[in-house]
Amino acid sequence: MTIQVLFVCLGNICRSPMADAVFQQMVDEAGLHEQICVDSAGTGSWHIGEKAHPGTRRVLAQHAIPYNGRARQITGTDMQTANSYIIAMDEENVTTLIERYGNHPRLYRLLDFATQTHENNVPDPYFSGNFEYVYQLVTDGCRGLLATIRAENGL
Ligand code: 4NP
């Protein structure tokens, strides 16, 4: 069965699209695109249908990582998908998801998998503008996440 990985943030225009793009590239480079399906969504509805934030698009372009996704809001179906990993950017996202949908067996924060930082939450660059720092954190977390998924699923 295909493993689903869904990255979640608030707006689905800054952090989770960045993680979606970075992780997709890692999955492709590992030759696992048929085994692992990558997507992202926001808990909020403000930006549905929009392209990723210009700051996210700029940082991804600087690192030669493609992304063409449009923002969408998470649904109950996303949370019921079997064999899925739900990867939130911060504790607020986790709280919102649990309040709205109840617990999920594989609901994590991305930085639970990071090894190079003591941050637990990916800070929101929507207000700070620090997209490169977010990229470094996201890349760190995505590396660890892929290693974990490979180990847990024998890939
Ligand atoms: P994101 O950033 O959750 O990383 O996509 C935000 C995007 C939009 C808003 C907040 C955070 N907003 O308030 O519209």
PDB file of C-alpha atoms and ligand atoms in Angstrom:
ATOM      1  CA  MET A   1       0.000   0.000   0.000  1.00  0.00           C
ATOM      2  CA  THR A   2       1.240   3.499  -0.795  1.00  0.00           C
ATOM      3  CA  ILE A   3       2.435   5.482   2.187  1.00  0.00           C
ATOM      4  CA  GLN A   4       0.882   8.942   2.371  1.00  0.00           C
ATOM      5  CA  VAL A   5       2.820  11.818   3.905  1.00  0.00           C
ATOM      6  CA  LEU A   6       0.797  14.970   4.520  1.00  0.00           C
ATOM      7  CA  PHE A   7       2.550  18.123   5.741  1.00  0.00           C
ATOM      8  CA  VAL A   8       0.308  20.530   7.615  1.00  0.00           C
ATOM      9  CA  CYS A   9       0.672  24.193   8.606  1.00  0.00           C
ATOM     10  CA  LEU A  10      -1.739  27.070   9.111  1.00  0.00           C
ATOM     11  CA  GLY A  11      -2.074  28.628   5.669  1.00  0.00           C
ATOM     12  CA  ASN A  12      -0.500  26.015   3.343  1.00  0.00           C
ATOM     13  CA  ILE A  13       1.384  28.796   1.573  1.00  0.00           C
ATOM     14  CA  CYS A  14       4.707  29.064   3.474  1.00  0.00           C
ATOM     15  CA  ARG A  15       5.948  26.143   5.586  1.00  0.00           C
ATOM     16  CA  SER A  16       4.030  23.025   4.528  1.00  0.00           C
ATOM     17  CA  PRO A  17       4.441  23.670   0.786  1.00  0.00           C
ATOM     18  CA  MET A  18       8.172  24.057   1.408  1.00  0.00           C
ATOM     19  CA  ALA A  19       8.273  20.739   3.272  1.00  0.00           C
ATOM     20  CA  ASP A  20       6.117  19.136   0.538  1.00  0.00           C
ATOM     21  CA  ALA A  21       8.567  20.230  -2.180  1.00  0.00           C
ATOM     22  CA  VAL A  22      11.738  19.377  -0.228  1.00  0.00           C
ATOM     23  CA  PHE A  23      10.432  15.950   0.797  1.00  0.00           C
ATOM     24  CA  GLN A  24       9.146  15.149  -2.697  1.00  0.00           C
ATOM     25  CA  GLN A  25      12.624  15.803  -4.081  1.00  0.00           C
ATOM     26  CA  MET A  26      14.186  13.538  -1.434  1.00  0.00           C
ATOM     27  CA  VAL A  27      11.654  10.789  -2.207  1.00  0.00           C
ATOM     28  CA  ASP A  28      12.329  11.114  -5.945  1.00  0.00           C
ATOM     29  CA  GLU A  29      16.093  11.005  -5.422  1.00  0.00           C
ATOM     30  CA  ALA A  30      15.680   7.862  -3.306  1.00  0.00           C
ATOM     31  CA  GLY A  31      13.647   6.265  -6.119  1.00  0.00           C
ATOM     32  CA  LEU A  32      10.638   5.893  -3.804  1.00  0.00           C
ATOM     33  CA  HIS A  33       8.028   7.979  -5.640  1.00  0.00           C
ATOM     34  CA  GLU A  34       5.859   4.901  -6.246  1.00  0.00           C
ATOM     35  CA  GLN A  35       5.909   3.909  -2.593  1.00  0.00           C
ATOM     36  CA  ILE A  36       5.530   7.313  -0.924  1.00  0.00           C
ATOM     37  CA  CYS A  37       2.911   9.910  -1.881  1.00  0.00           C
ATOM     38  CA  VAL A  38       3.617  13.479  -0.658  1.00  0.00           C
ATOM     39  CA  ASP A  39       1.096  16.290  -0.161  1.00  0.00           C
ATOM     40  CA  SER A  40       0.420  19.319   2.037  1.00  0.00           C
ATOM     41  CA  ALA A  41      -2.575  21.194   3.450  1.00  0.00           C
ATOM     42  CA  GLY A  42      -3.444  24.013   5.843  1.00  0.00           C
ATOM     43  CA  THR A  43      -5.679  23.991   8.876  1.00  0.00           C
ATOM     44  CA  GLY A  44      -7.055  27.384   7.769  1.00  0.00           C
ATOM     45  CA  SER A  45      -9.068  28.349   4.717  1.00  0.00           C
ATOM     46  CA  TRP A  46      -7.769  31.868   3.969  1.00  0.00           C
ATOM     47  CA  HIS A  47      -5.448  30.964   1.111  1.00  0.00           C
ATOM     48  CA  ILE A  48      -7.284  28.109  -0.629  1.00  0.00           C
ATOM     49  CA  GLY A  49      -6.293  27.960  -4.305  1.00  0.00           C
ATOM     50  CA  GLU A  50      -3.294  30.281  -3.956  1.00  0.00           C
ATOM     51  CA  LYS A  51       0.240  29.545  -5.082  1.00  0.00           C
ATOM     52  CA  ALA A  52       2.932  29.237  -2.420  1.00  0.00           C
ATOM     53  CA  HIS A  53       4.119  32.508  -0.846  1.00  0.00           C
ATOM     54  CA  PRO A  54       6.755  34.363  -2.939  1.00  0.00           C
ATOM     55  CA  GLY A  55       9.276  33.804  -0.114  1.00  0.00           C
ATOM     56  CA  THR A  56       8.771  30.037  -0.263  1.00  0.00           C
ATOM     57  CA  ARG A  57       8.916  30.032  -4.061  1.00  0.00           C
ATOM     58  CA  ARG A  58      12.124  32.087  -4.013  1.00  0.00           C
ATOM     59  CA  VAL A  59      13.911  29.825  -1.513  1.00  0.00           C
ATOM     60  CA  LEU A  60      12.841  26.676  -3.360  1.00  0.00           C
ATOM     61  CA  ALA A  61      14.061  28.143  -6.656  1.00  0.00           C
ATOM     62  CA  GLN A  62      17.396  29.075  -5.052  1.00  0.00           C
ATOM     63  CA  HIS A  63      17.806  25.439  -4.048  1.00  0.00           C
ATOM     64  CA  ALA A  64      16.615  24.112  -7.441  1.00  0.00           C
ATOM     65  CA  ILE A  65      13.531  22.423  -5.982  1.00  0.00           C
ATOM     66  CA  PRO A  66      10.376  22.511  -8.121  1.00  0.00           C
ATOM     67  CA  TYR A  67       6.912  23.183  -6.667  1.00  0.00           C
ATOM     68  CA  ASN A  68       3.645  23.912  -8.429  1.00  0.00           C
ATOM     69  CA  GLY A  69       1.096  23.151  -5.720  1.00  0.00           C
ATOM     70  CA  ARG A  70      -1.841  25.317  -4.723  1.00  0.00           C
ATOM     71  CA  ALA A  71      -3.045  25.826  -1.170  1.00  0.00           C
ATOM     72  CA  ARG A  72      -5.853  23.659   0.134  1.00  0.00           C
ATOM     73  CA  GLN A  73      -7.483  23.061   3.495  1.00  0.00           C
ATOM     74  CA  ILE A  74      -7.144  19.737   5.291  1.00  0.00           C
ATOM     75  CA  THR A  75     -10.256  17.530   5.379  1.00  0.00           C
ATOM     76  CA  GLY A  76     -11.494  14.728   7.586  1.00  0.00           C
ATOM     77  CA  THR A  77     -10.720  12.328   4.746  1.00  0.00           C
ATOM     78  CA  ASP A  78      -7.051  13.310   4.917  1.00  0.00           C
ATOM     79  CA  MET A  79      -7.037  12.341   8.571  1.00  0.00           C
ATOM     80  CA  GLN A  80      -8.736   9.000   7.895  1.00  0.00           C
ATOM     81  CA  THR A  81      -6.390   7.847   5.158  1.00  0.00           C
ATOM     82  CA  ALA A  82      -4.870   4.556   6.217  1.00  0.00           C
ATOM     83  CA  ASN A  83      -1.102   4.264   6.307  1.00  0.00           C
ATOM     84  CA  SER A  84      -0.589   8.026   6.501  1.00  0.00           C
ATOM     85  CA  TYR A  85       1.917  10.190   8.321  1.00  0.00           C
ATOM     86  CA  ILE A  86       0.530  13.569   9.342  1.00  0.00           C
ATOM     87  CA  ILE A  87       3.453  15.949   9.792  1.00  0.00           C
ATOM     88  CA  ALA A  88       2.594  19.271  11.442  1.00  0.00           C
ATOM     89  CA  MET A  89       4.886  22.288  11.450  1.00  0.00           C
ATOM     90  CA  ASP A  90       4.156  23.393  15.006  1.00  0.00           C
ATOM     91  CA  GLU A  91       2.344  22.596  18.217  1.00  0.00           C
ATOM     92  CA  GLU A  92      -0.553  24.882  17.333  1.00  0.00           C
ATOM     93  CA  ASN A  93      -1.184  22.829  14.186  1.00  0.00           C
ATOM     94  CA  VAL A  94      -1.134  19.622  16.275  1.00  0.00           C
ATOM     95  CA  THR A  95      -3.614  21.068  18.778  1.00  0.00           C
ATOM     96  CA  THR A  96      -5.952  22.222  16.002  1.00  0.00           C
ATOM     97  CA  LEU A  97      -5.874  18.810  14.310  1.00  0.00           C
ATOM     98  CA  ILE A  98      -6.574  16.897  17.536  1.00  0.00           C
ATOM     99  CA  GLU A  99      -9.383  19.271  18.541  1.00  0.00           C
ATOM    100  CA  ARG A 100     -10.994  18.968  15.136  1.00  0.00           C
ATOM    101  CA  TYR A 101     -10.391  15.325  14.236  1.00  0.00           C
ATOM    102  CA  GLY A 102      -9.276  13.516  17.392  1.00  0.00           C
ATOM    103  CA  ASN A 103      -6.002  11.718  17.731  1.00  0.00           C
ATOM    104  CA  HIS A 104      -4.156  10.102  14.855  1.00  0.00           C
ATOM    105  CA  PRO A 105      -1.722   7.186  15.221  1.00  0.00           C
ATOM    106  CA  ARG A 106       1.049   8.909  13.239  1.00  0.00           C
ATOM    107  CA  LEU A 107       0.665  12.603  13.980  1.00  0.00           C
ATOM    108  CA  TYR A 108       4.054  14.267  14.517  1.00  0.00           C
ATOM    109  CA  ARG A 109       5.789  17.606  14.367  1.00  0.00           C
ATOM    110  CA  LEU A 110       8.349  17.787  11.565  1.00  0.00           C
ATOM    111  CA  LEU A 111      11.151  18.753  13.937  1.00  0.00           C
ATOM    112  CA  ASP A 112      10.572  15.578  15.992  1.00  0.00           C
ATOM    113  CA  PHE A 113      12.749  14.079  13.219  1.00  0.00           C
ATOM    114  CA  ALA A 114      15.388  16.829  13.052  1.00  0.00           C
ATOM    115  CA  THR A 115      18.899  16.245  14.399  1.00  0.00           C
ATOM    116  CA  GLN A 116      20.663  19.605  13.862  1.00  0.00           C
ATOM    117  CA  THR A 117      18.402  21.935  15.865  1.00  0.00           C
ATOM    118  CA  HIS A 118      16.860  22.321  19.290  1.00  0.00           C
ATOM    119  CA  GLU A 119      13.771  24.004  17.832  1.00  0.00           C
ATOM    120  CA  ASN A 120      10.600  21.955  18.203  1.00  0.00           C
ATOM    121  CA  ASN A 121       8.393  24.123  16.011  1.00  0.00           C
ATOM    122  CA  VAL A 122       9.032  25.483  12.525  1.00  0.00           C
ATOM    123  CA  PRO A 123       8.617  29.248  13.014  1.00  0.00           C
ATOM    124  CA  ASP A 124       6.090  30.934  10.770  1.00  0.00           C
ATOM    125  CA  PRO A 125       7.935  33.012   8.129  1.00  0.00           C
ATOM    126  CA  TYR A 126       4.692  34.710   7.087  1.00  0.00           C
ATOM    127  CA  PHE A 127       5.446  37.486   9.562  1.00  0.00           C
ATOM    128  CA  SER A 128       9.225  37.082  10.158  1.00  0.00           C
ATOM    129  CA  GLY A 129      10.192  36.742   6.481  1.00  0.00           C
ATOM    130  CA  ASN A 130      12.979  34.305   7.405  1.00  0.00           C
ATOM    131  CA  PHE A 131      12.372  31.770   4.662  1.00  0.00           C
ATOM    132  CA  GLU A 132      15.978  30.535   4.382  1.00  0.00           C
ATOM    133  CA  TYR A 133      16.059  29.611   8.083  1.00  0.00           C
ATOM    134  CA  VAL A 134      12.774  27.758   7.636  1.00  0.00           C
ATOM    135  CA  TYR A 135      14.301  25.943   4.670  1.00  0.00           C
ATOM    136  CA  GLN A 136      17.239  24.753   6.818  1.00  0.00           C
ATOM    137  CA  LEU A 137      14.890  23.445   9.527  1.00  0.00           C
ATOM    138  CA  VAL A 138      12.551  21.822   7.017  1.00  0.00           C
ATOM    139  CA  THR A 139      15.435  20.064   5.266  1.00  0.00           C
ATOM    140  CA  ASP A 140      16.788  18.757   8.572  1.00  0.00           C
ATOM    141  CA  GLY A 141      13.362  17.432   9.571  1.00  0.00           C
ATOM    142  CA  CYS A 142      12.648  15.914   6.153  1.00  0.00           C
ATOM    143  CA  ARG A 143      15.935  13.965   6.146  1.00  0.00           C
ATOM    144  CA  GLY A 144      15.084  12.398   9.485  1.00  0.00           C
ATOM    145  CA  LEU A 145      11.496  11.772   8.474  1.00  0.00           C
ATOM    146  CA  LEU A 146      12.520   9.898   5.334  1.00  0.00           C
ATOM    147  CA  ALA A 147      14.970   7.758   7.308  1.00  0.00           C
ATOM    148  CA  THR A 148      12.224   6.940   9.833  1.00  0.00           C
ATOM    149  CA  ILE A 149       9.668   6.060   7.161  1.00  0.00           C
ATOM    150  CA  ARG A 150      12.188   3.835   5.378  1.00  0.00           C
ATOM    151  CA  ALA A 151      13.043   2.044   8.614  1.00  0.00           C
ATOM    152  CA  GLU A 152       9.406   1.610   9.700  1.00  0.00           C
ATOM    153  CA  ASN A 153       8.286   0.325   6.310  1.00  0.00           C
ATOM    154  CA  GLY A 154      11.294  -1.670   5.177  1.00  0.00           C
ATOM    155  CA  LEU A 155      12.023   0.643   2.235  1.00  0.00           C
TER     156      LEU A 155
HETATM  157  P1  4NP B   1       1.993  29.020   6.811  1.00  0.00           P
HETATM  158  O1  4NP B   1       2.082  30.588   7.053  1.00  0.00           O
HETATM  159  O2  4NP B   1       1.095  28.488   7.884  1.00  0.00           O
HETATM  160  O3  4NP B   1       3.403  28.563   6.987  1.00  0.00           O
HETATM  161  O4  4NP B   1       1.454  28.831   5.423  1.00  0.00           O
HETATM  162  C1  4NP B   1       0.961  31.424   7.175  1.00  0.00           C
HETATM  163  C2  4NP B   1       0.283  31.830   6.060  1.00  0.00           C
HETATM  164  C3  4NP B   1      -0.793  32.675   6.189  1.00  0.00           C
HETATM  165  C4  4NP B   1      -1.198  33.114   7.438  1.00  0.00           C
HETATM  166  C5  4NP B   1      -0.519  32.693   8.567  1.00  0.00           C
HETATM  167  C6  4NP B   1       0.556  31.840   8.417  1.00  0.00           C
HETATM  168  N1  4NP B   1      -2.274  34.005   7.578  1.00  0.00           N
HETATM  169  O5  4NP B   1      -2.540  34.465   8.698  1.00  0.00           O
HETATM  170  O6  4NP B   1      -2.955  34.291   6.578  1.00  0.00           O
END
